[in-house]
């Protein structure tokens, strides 16, 4: 299974290079058994193996920590602190972090962690955390419908040197079912008001 995961990531790097993007966002996991420590060690080992392949293709590897509720199913890297430590240990200009507001907003040390990520931030994603949360995967909200202080997070990410695009990433079937033009107009308005 490990080789299959590496091969899958190499194919994704090939596709990213073909599309002309400069970052491949990595979702690091889940653990294949109950040993989450071993899974985290494997993630580091696997990324280290992917670095030369990524560098040859001119694509950076963006480690995106996911909310801890996803640790068992999607990613064993669940805090920006973990992602920062991983990037520091790998110490290569083709590895950085992707900060997704939905996944990191809850962390009491998030602003310190963003400062620590300075110069290594490869992406910034926004959406909102709805209360109550209707679904663990498909329960993200449009900016302004939830509790995340998006503008403060954006200012912190920009103060840490990030000047790239800000991606609106909302997994929500109700929004997906709306007419595209309506969603884009709402997204534009909410982005300007809250991000």
mmCIF file of C-alpha atoms in Angstrom:
data_model
loop_
_atom_site.group_PDB
_atom_site.id
_atom_site.type_symbol
_atom_site.label_atom_id
_atom_site.label_comp_id
_atom_site.label_asym_id
_atom_site.label_seq_id
_atom_site.Cartn_x
_atom_site.Cartn_y
_atom_site.Cartn_z
ATOM 1 C CA UNK A 1 0.000 0.000 0.000
ATOM 2 C CA UNK A 2 2.866 2.416 0.720
ATOM 3 C CA UNK A 3 4.276 2.050 -2.772
ATOM 4 C CA UNK A 4 0.807 2.601 -4.228
ATOM 5 C CA UNK A 5 0.498 5.855 -2.251
ATOM 6 C CA UNK A 6 3.897 7.048 -3.494
ATOM 7 C CA UNK A 7 3.002 6.134 -7.071
ATOM 8 C CA UNK A 8 -0.310 7.978 -6.737
ATOM 9 C CA UNK A 9 1.498 11.102 -5.523
ATOM 10 C CA UNK A 10 4.005 10.879 -8.372
ATOM 11 C CA UNK A 11 1.104 10.741 -10.840
ATOM 12 C CA UNK A 12 -0.441 13.761 -9.102
ATOM 13 C CA UNK A 13 2.879 15.615 -9.441
ATOM 14 C CA UNK A 14 2.972 14.764 -13.152
ATOM 15 C CA UNK A 15 -0.577 16.083 -13.547
ATOM 16 C CA UNK A 16 0.229 19.244 -11.580
ATOM 17 C CA UNK A 17 3.258 19.913 -13.781
ATOM 18 C CA UNK A 18 1.227 19.269 -16.928
ATOM 19 C CA UNK A 19 -1.450 21.694 -15.740
ATOM 20 C CA UNK A 20 1.212 24.303 -14.963
ATOM 21 C CA UNK A 21 0.484 24.642 -11.261
ATOM 22 C CA UNK A 22 3.376 25.173 -8.889
ATOM 23 C CA UNK A 23 1.922 23.516 -5.739
ATOM 24 C CA UNK A 24 0.511 20.075 -5.018
ATOM 25 C CA UNK A 25 -1.479 20.101 -1.784
ATOM 26 C CA UNK A 26 -0.807 16.994 0.294
ATOM 27 C CA UNK A 27 -3.373 15.375 2.563
ATOM 28 C CA UNK A 28 -1.145 13.249 4.778
ATOM 29 C CA UNK A 29 -2.838 10.036 5.773
ATOM 30 C CA UNK A 30 -4.679 8.306 7.197
ATOM 31 C CA UNK A 31 -2.811 5.766 9.286
ATOM 32 C CA UNK A 32 -3.136 2.244 7.910
ATOM 33 C CA UNK A 33 -3.395 0.820 11.431
ATOM 34 C CA UNK A 34 -3.681 2.124 14.997
ATOM 35 C CA UNK A 35 -0.086 3.378 15.209
ATOM 36 C CA UNK A 36 -0.504 7.085 14.496
ATOM 37 C CA UNK A 37 3.120 7.789 15.463
ATOM 38 C CA UNK A 38 4.370 5.363 12.840
ATOM 39 C CA UNK A 39 1.977 6.908 10.332
ATOM 40 C CA UNK A 40 3.419 10.364 10.998
ATOM 41 C CA UNK A 41 6.954 9.008 10.586
ATOM 42 C CA UNK A 42 5.903 7.409 7.300
ATOM 43 C CA UNK A 43 4.442 10.703 6.071
ATOM 44 C CA UNK A 44 7.800 12.392 6.645
ATOM 45 C CA UNK A 45 9.666 9.551 4.941
ATOM 46 C CA UNK A 46 7.291 9.560 1.970
ATOM 47 C CA UNK A 47 7.481 13.328 1.482
ATOM 48 C CA UNK A 48 11.283 13.124 1.635
ATOM 49 C CA UNK A 49 11.134 10.523 -1.153
ATOM 50 C CA UNK A 50 8.841 12.756 -3.237
ATOM 51 C CA UNK A 51 10.947 15.932 -2.964
ATOM 52 C CA UNK A 52 13.404 15.155 -5.811
ATOM 53 C CA UNK A 53 10.548 14.092 -8.101
ATOM 54 C CA UNK A 54 8.609 17.268 -7.278
ATOM 55 C CA UNK A 55 11.674 19.487 -7.737
ATOM 56 C CA UNK A 56 12.385 17.977 -11.173
ATOM 57 C CA UNK A 57 8.862 18.966 -12.216
ATOM 58 C CA UNK A 58 8.964 22.430 -10.655
ATOM 59 C CA UNK A 59 6.105 21.633 -8.283
ATOM 60 C CA UNK A 60 6.215 22.383 -4.554
ATOM 61 C CA UNK A 61 4.689 20.071 -1.950
ATOM 62 C CA UNK A 62 2.190 21.851 0.302
ATOM 63 C CA UNK A 63 1.500 20.065 3.584
ATOM 64 C CA UNK A 64 -2.048 20.888 4.653
ATOM 65 C CA UNK A 65 -2.881 20.066 8.266
ATOM 66 C CA UNK A 66 -6.481 18.935 8.627
ATOM 67 C CA UNK A 67 -8.788 19.400 11.603
ATOM 68 C CA UNK A 68 -8.188 16.709 14.271
ATOM 69 C CA UNK A 69 -11.630 15.229 13.584
ATOM 70 C CA UNK A 70 -10.105 13.893 10.335
ATOM 71 C CA UNK A 71 -7.136 12.129 11.969
ATOM 72 C CA UNK A 72 -8.606 8.634 11.633
ATOM 73 C CA UNK A 73 -9.871 8.975 8.069
ATOM 74 C CA UNK A 74 -7.906 11.566 6.112
ATOM 75 C CA UNK A 75 -4.737 12.980 7.674
ATOM 76 C CA UNK A 76 -2.400 12.327 10.581
ATOM 77 C CA UNK A 77 -1.026 15.884 10.365
ATOM 78 C CA UNK A 78 -3.639 17.835 12.325
ATOM 79 C CA UNK A 79 -2.021 21.077 13.481
ATOM 80 C CA UNK A 80 -0.031 23.808 11.817
ATOM 81 C CA UNK A 81 2.628 23.243 14.499
ATOM 82 C CA UNK A 82 3.059 19.646 13.259
ATOM 83 C CA UNK A 83 3.187 20.770 9.641
ATOM 84 C CA UNK A 84 5.740 23.478 10.480
ATOM 85 C CA UNK A 85 7.966 20.980 12.309
ATOM 86 C CA UNK A 86 7.751 18.607 9.362
ATOM 87 C CA UNK A 87 8.675 21.352 6.895
ATOM 88 C CA UNK A 88 11.566 22.412 9.152
ATOM 89 C CA UNK A 89 12.929 18.857 9.363
ATOM 90 C CA UNK A 90 12.598 18.272 5.610
ATOM 91 C CA UNK A 91 14.336 21.628 5.010
ATOM 92 C CA UNK A 92 13.838 21.959 1.265
ATOM 93 C CA UNK A 93 12.591 24.921 -0.765
ATOM 94 C CA UNK A 94 10.076 22.648 -2.514
ATOM 95 C CA UNK A 95 8.175 21.917 0.733
ATOM 96 C CA UNK A 96 5.873 24.261 2.631
ATOM 97 C CA UNK A 97 2.492 24.491 4.316
ATOM 98 C CA UNK A 98 -1.015 25.209 3.120
ATOM 99 C CA UNK A 99 -3.203 26.967 5.674
ATOM 100 C CA UNK A 100 -6.910 26.177 5.498
ATOM 101 C CA UNK A 101 -8.942 28.359 7.853
ATOM 102 C CA UNK A 102 -11.527 25.601 8.311
ATOM 103 C CA UNK A 103 -8.900 23.236 9.690
ATOM 104 C CA UNK A 104 -6.816 25.562 11.879
ATOM 105 C CA UNK A 105 -9.096 28.330 13.208
ATOM 106 C CA UNK A 106 -9.710 26.567 16.539
ATOM 107 C CA UNK A 107 -6.038 26.379 17.556
ATOM 108 C CA UNK A 108 -5.318 28.788 20.457
ATOM 109 C CA UNK A 109 -1.753 29.192 19.137
ATOM 110 C CA UNK A 110 -2.641 29.639 15.477
ATOM 111 C CA UNK A 111 -1.247 33.159 15.135
ATOM 112 C CA UNK A 112 2.087 32.085 16.606
ATOM 113 C CA UNK A 113 2.125 29.092 14.259
ATOM 114 C CA UNK A 114 1.438 31.328 11.255
ATOM 115 C CA UNK A 115 4.417 33.517 12.197
ATOM 116 C CA UNK A 116 6.540 30.353 12.432
ATOM 117 C CA UNK A 117 5.431 29.400 8.907
ATOM 118 C CA UNK A 118 6.695 32.681 7.426
ATOM 119 C CA UNK A 119 8.345 32.164 4.069
ATOM 120 C CA UNK A 120 6.959 28.629 3.771
ATOM 121 C CA UNK A 121 3.247 29.302 3.196
ATOM 122 C CA UNK A 122 2.242 27.922 -0.200
ATOM 123 C CA UNK A 123 -1.517 28.397 -0.040
ATOM 124 C CA UNK A 124 -4.406 29.827 1.968
ATOM 125 C CA UNK A 125 -7.963 28.435 1.873
ATOM 126 C CA UNK A 126 -11.106 30.040 3.274
ATOM 127 C CA UNK A 127 -14.625 28.906 4.153
ATOM 128 C CA UNK A 128 -16.528 29.056 7.443
ATOM 129 C CA UNK A 129 -17.317 26.755 10.370
ATOM 130 C CA UNK A 130 -21.063 26.404 10.776
ATOM 131 C CA UNK A 131 -22.681 25.985 14.196
ATOM 132 C CA UNK A 132 -23.998 23.417 14.587
ATOM 133 C CA UNK A 133 -21.797 21.556 12.150
ATOM 134 C CA UNK A 134 -24.190 19.696 9.840
ATOM 135 C CA UNK A 135 -21.660 17.203 8.436
ATOM 136 C CA UNK A 136 -17.974 16.489 9.081
ATOM 137 C CA UNK A 137 -17.018 16.573 5.399
ATOM 138 C CA UNK A 138 -19.784 18.463 3.624
ATOM 139 C CA UNK A 139 -20.613 20.952 6.381
ATOM 140 C CA UNK A 140 -18.485 23.944 5.458
ATOM 141 C CA UNK A 141 -20.186 27.286 5.171
ATOM 142 C CA UNK A 142 -19.949 30.359 3.016
ATOM 143 C CA UNK A 143 -17.734 33.023 4.536
ATOM 144 C CA UNK A 144 -19.723 34.972 7.120
ATOM 145 C CA UNK A 145 -22.154 32.158 7.913
ATOM 146 C CA UNK A 146 -20.008 30.727 10.702
ATOM 147 C CA UNK A 147 -17.599 31.560 13.501
ATOM 148 C CA UNK A 148 -14.121 31.853 11.919
ATOM 149 C CA UNK A 149 -12.363 35.222 12.145
ATOM 150 C CA UNK A 150 -11.320 35.041 8.505
ATOM 151 C CA UNK A 151 -10.050 38.567 8.044
ATOM 152 C CA UNK A 152 -7.720 38.308 11.045
ATOM 153 C CA UNK A 153 -6.373 35.005 9.716
ATOM 154 C CA UNK A 154 -5.842 36.536 6.271
ATOM 155 C CA UNK A 155 -3.971 39.492 7.750
ATOM 156 C CA UNK A 156 -1.740 37.100 9.715
ATOM 157 C CA UNK A 157 -1.011 34.964 6.648
ATOM 158 C CA UNK A 158 -0.174 38.061 4.606
ATOM 159 C CA UNK A 159 2.002 39.458 7.415
ATOM 160 C CA UNK A 160 3.919 36.163 7.268
ATOM 161 C CA UNK A 161 4.785 36.953 3.641
ATOM 162 C CA UNK A 162 2.141 35.058 1.686
ATOM 163 C CA UNK A 163 1.132 36.928 -1.476
ATOM 164 C CA UNK A 164 -0.430 34.115 -3.495
ATOM 165 C CA UNK A 165 -4.058 33.434 -4.324
ATOM 166 C CA UNK A 166 -6.673 32.877 -1.637
ATOM 167 C CA UNK A 167 -8.771 29.837 -2.478
ATOM 168 C CA UNK A 168 -12.412 29.640 -1.473
ATOM 169 C CA UNK A 169 -12.862 25.934 -0.673
ATOM 170 C CA UNK A 170 -16.384 25.054 0.436
ATOM 171 C CA UNK A 171 -17.653 21.484 0.632
ATOM 172 C CA UNK A 172 -21.408 21.971 0.941
ATOM 173 C CA UNK A 173 -24.008 20.212 -1.193
ATOM 174 C CA UNK A 174 -26.616 22.958 -0.736
ATOM 175 C CA UNK A 175 -24.204 25.508 -2.238
ATOM 176 C CA UNK A 176 -23.199 23.096 -4.985
ATOM 177 C CA UNK A 177 -26.864 22.680 -5.926
ATOM 178 C CA UNK A 178 -27.363 26.440 -6.404
ATOM 179 C CA UNK A 179 -26.980 28.039 -9.846
ATOM 180 C CA UNK A 180 -23.293 28.722 -10.445
ATOM 181 C CA UNK A 181 -23.772 32.445 -11.136
ATOM 182 C CA UNK A 182 -25.640 32.855 -7.827
ATOM 183 C CA UNK A 183 -22.884 31.081 -5.909
ATOM 184 C CA UNK A 184 -20.184 33.193 -7.558
ATOM 185 C CA UNK A 185 -22.010 36.428 -6.754
ATOM 186 C CA UNK A 186 -22.568 35.375 -3.138
ATOM 187 C CA UNK A 187 -18.950 34.242 -2.852
ATOM 188 C CA UNK A 188 -17.671 37.553 -4.216
ATOM 189 C CA UNK A 189 -19.815 39.580 -1.816
ATOM 190 C CA UNK A 190 -18.929 37.466 1.204
ATOM 191 C CA UNK A 191 -15.247 37.430 0.300
ATOM 192 C CA UNK A 192 -15.160 41.220 0.211
ATOM 193 C CA UNK A 193 -17.175 41.503 3.436
ATOM 194 C CA UNK A 194 -15.406 38.856 5.529
ATOM 195 C CA UNK A 195 -12.022 37.969 4.047
#
